[in-house]
Tab-separated table of C-alpha atoms in Angstrom:
chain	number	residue	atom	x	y	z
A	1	UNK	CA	-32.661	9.687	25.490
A	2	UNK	CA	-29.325	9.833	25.568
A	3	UNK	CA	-28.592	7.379	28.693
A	4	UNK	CA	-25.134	6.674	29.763
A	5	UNK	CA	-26.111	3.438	32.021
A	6	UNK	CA	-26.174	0.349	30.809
A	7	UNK	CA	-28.631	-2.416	31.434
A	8	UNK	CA	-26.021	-4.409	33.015
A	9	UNK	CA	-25.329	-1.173	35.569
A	10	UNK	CA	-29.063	-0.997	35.934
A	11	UNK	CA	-29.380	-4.916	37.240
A	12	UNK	CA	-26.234	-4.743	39.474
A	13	UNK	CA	-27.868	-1.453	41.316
A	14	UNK	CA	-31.087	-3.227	41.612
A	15	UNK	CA	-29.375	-6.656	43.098
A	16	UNK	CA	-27.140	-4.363	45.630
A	17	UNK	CA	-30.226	-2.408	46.845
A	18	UNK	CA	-32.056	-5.370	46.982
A	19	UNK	CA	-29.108	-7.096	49.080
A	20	UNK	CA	-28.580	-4.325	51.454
A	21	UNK	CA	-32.107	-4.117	52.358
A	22	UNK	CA	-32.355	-7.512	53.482
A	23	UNK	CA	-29.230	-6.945	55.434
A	24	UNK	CA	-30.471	-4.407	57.360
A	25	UNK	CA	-33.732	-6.620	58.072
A	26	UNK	CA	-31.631	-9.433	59.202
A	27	UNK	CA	-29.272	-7.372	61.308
A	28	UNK	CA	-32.676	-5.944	62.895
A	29	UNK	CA	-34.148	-8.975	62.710
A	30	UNK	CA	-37.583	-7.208	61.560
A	31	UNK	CA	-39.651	-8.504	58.645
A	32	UNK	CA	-39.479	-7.019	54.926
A	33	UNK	CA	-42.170	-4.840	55.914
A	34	UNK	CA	-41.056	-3.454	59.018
A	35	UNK	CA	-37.728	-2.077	57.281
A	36	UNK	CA	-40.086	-0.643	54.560
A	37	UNK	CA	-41.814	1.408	57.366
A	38	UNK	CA	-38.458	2.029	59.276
A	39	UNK	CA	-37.681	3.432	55.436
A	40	UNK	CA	-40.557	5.693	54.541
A	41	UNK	CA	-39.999	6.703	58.467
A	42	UNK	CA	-36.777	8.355	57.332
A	43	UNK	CA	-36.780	11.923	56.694
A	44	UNK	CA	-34.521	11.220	53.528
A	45	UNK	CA	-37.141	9.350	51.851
A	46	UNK	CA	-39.352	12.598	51.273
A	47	UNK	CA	-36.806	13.355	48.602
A	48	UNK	CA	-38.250	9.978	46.669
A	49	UNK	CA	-41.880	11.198	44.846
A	50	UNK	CA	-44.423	9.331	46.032
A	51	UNK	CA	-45.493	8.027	42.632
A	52	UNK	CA	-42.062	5.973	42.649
A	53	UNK	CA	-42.412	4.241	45.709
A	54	UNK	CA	-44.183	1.301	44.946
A	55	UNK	CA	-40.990	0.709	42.209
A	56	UNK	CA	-38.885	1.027	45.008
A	57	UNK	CA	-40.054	-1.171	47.334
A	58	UNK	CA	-40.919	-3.343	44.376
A	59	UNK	CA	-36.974	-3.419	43.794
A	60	UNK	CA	-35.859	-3.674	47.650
A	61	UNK	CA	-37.617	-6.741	48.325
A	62	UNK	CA	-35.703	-8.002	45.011
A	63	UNK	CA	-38.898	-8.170	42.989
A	64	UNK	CA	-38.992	-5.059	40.471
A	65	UNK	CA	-42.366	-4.343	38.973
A	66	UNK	CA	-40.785	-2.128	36.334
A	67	UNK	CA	-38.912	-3.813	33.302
A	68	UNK	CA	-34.851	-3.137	33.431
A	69	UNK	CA	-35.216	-0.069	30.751
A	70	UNK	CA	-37.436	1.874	32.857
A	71	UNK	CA	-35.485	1.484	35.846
A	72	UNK	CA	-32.295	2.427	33.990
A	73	UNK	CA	-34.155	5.859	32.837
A	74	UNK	CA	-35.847	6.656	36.367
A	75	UNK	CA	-32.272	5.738	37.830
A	76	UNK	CA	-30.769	7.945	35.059
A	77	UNK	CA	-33.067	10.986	35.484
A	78	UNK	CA	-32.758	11.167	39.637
A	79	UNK	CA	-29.081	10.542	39.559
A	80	UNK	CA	-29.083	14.458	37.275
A	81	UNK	CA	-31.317	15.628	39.333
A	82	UNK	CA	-30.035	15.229	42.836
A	83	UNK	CA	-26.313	14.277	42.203
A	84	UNK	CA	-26.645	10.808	44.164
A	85	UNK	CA	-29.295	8.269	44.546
A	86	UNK	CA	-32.053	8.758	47.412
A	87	UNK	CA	-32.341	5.844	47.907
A	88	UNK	CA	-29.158	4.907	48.786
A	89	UNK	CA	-29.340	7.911	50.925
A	90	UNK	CA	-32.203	6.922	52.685
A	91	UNK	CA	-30.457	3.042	53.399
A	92	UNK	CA	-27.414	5.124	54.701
A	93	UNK	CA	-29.001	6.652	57.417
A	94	UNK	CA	-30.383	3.406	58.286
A	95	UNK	CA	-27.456	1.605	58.506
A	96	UNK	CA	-25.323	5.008	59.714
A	97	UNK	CA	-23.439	4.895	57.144
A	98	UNK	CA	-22.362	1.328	57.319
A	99	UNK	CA	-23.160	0.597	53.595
A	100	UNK	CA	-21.875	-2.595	51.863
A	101	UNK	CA	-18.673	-1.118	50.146
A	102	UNK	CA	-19.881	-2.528	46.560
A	103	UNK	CA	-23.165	-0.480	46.652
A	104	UNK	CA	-21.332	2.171	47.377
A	105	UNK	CA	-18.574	1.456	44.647
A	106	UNK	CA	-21.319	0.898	42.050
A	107	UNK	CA	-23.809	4.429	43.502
A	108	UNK	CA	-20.660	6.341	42.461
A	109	UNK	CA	-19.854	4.879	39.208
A	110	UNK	CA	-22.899	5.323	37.766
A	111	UNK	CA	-23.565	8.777	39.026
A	112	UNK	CA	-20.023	9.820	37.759
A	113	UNK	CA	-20.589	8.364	34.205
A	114	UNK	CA	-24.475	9.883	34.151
A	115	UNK	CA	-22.751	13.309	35.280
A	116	UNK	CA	-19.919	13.410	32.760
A	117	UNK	CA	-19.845	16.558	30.888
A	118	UNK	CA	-20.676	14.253	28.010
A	119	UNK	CA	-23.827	12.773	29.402
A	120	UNK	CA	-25.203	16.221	30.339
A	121	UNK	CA	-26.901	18.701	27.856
A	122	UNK	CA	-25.088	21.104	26.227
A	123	UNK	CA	-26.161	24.912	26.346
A	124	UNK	CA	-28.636	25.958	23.468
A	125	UNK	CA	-27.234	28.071	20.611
């Protein structure tokens, strides 16, 4: 596959969700849980397919259940597909729009360099 994230890009997006998640639990003061509920209770979150769920919440309560590569590539693949990260959209809502400025600085970097014309397939000849 010809993947324009890096592991390192992959990590950093998986410590930021991880971190912003918590922050909204604290600022709620609600268990891990509770968010996760408050999260699947958000319309945005149909948008995530069900199969990938349990790697979600495996990475917002900062333990992923998927090794770093397959992230990356599931990352990768939704980020073409929808132009932005669900998730992200989904935590947005929750927090309306009061997202911590580097998860935001890091969503848009690697959407822009999985989006560059290089990145994308080229028409068939």
């Amino acid at each position: 596959m010809n993947n324009q994230l890096s592991l390192d890009d992959a990590r950093k997006a998986q410590e930021q969700l991880a971190t912003q998640f918590t922050k909204i639990g604290r600022s709620l003061v609600i268990s891990d849980e509770k968010v996760w509920e408050l999260f699947l209770e958000q319309k945005e979150s149909d948008r995530i397919p069900k199969e990938f769920l349990p790697i979600v919440k495996s990475i917002l309560l900062g333990k992923p259940i998927v090794p770093i590569d397959v992230y990356r590539d599931i990352a990768a693949e939704a980020l073409k597909k929808y132009h932005y990260c669900p998730v992200i959209r989904v935590l947005m809502k929750m927090t309306d729009g009061e997202l911590m400025p580097e998860l935001v600085q890091h969503s848009l970097k690697m959407t822009a360099d999985v989006l560059r014309p290089e990145a994308l397939p080229g028409p068939s000849v």
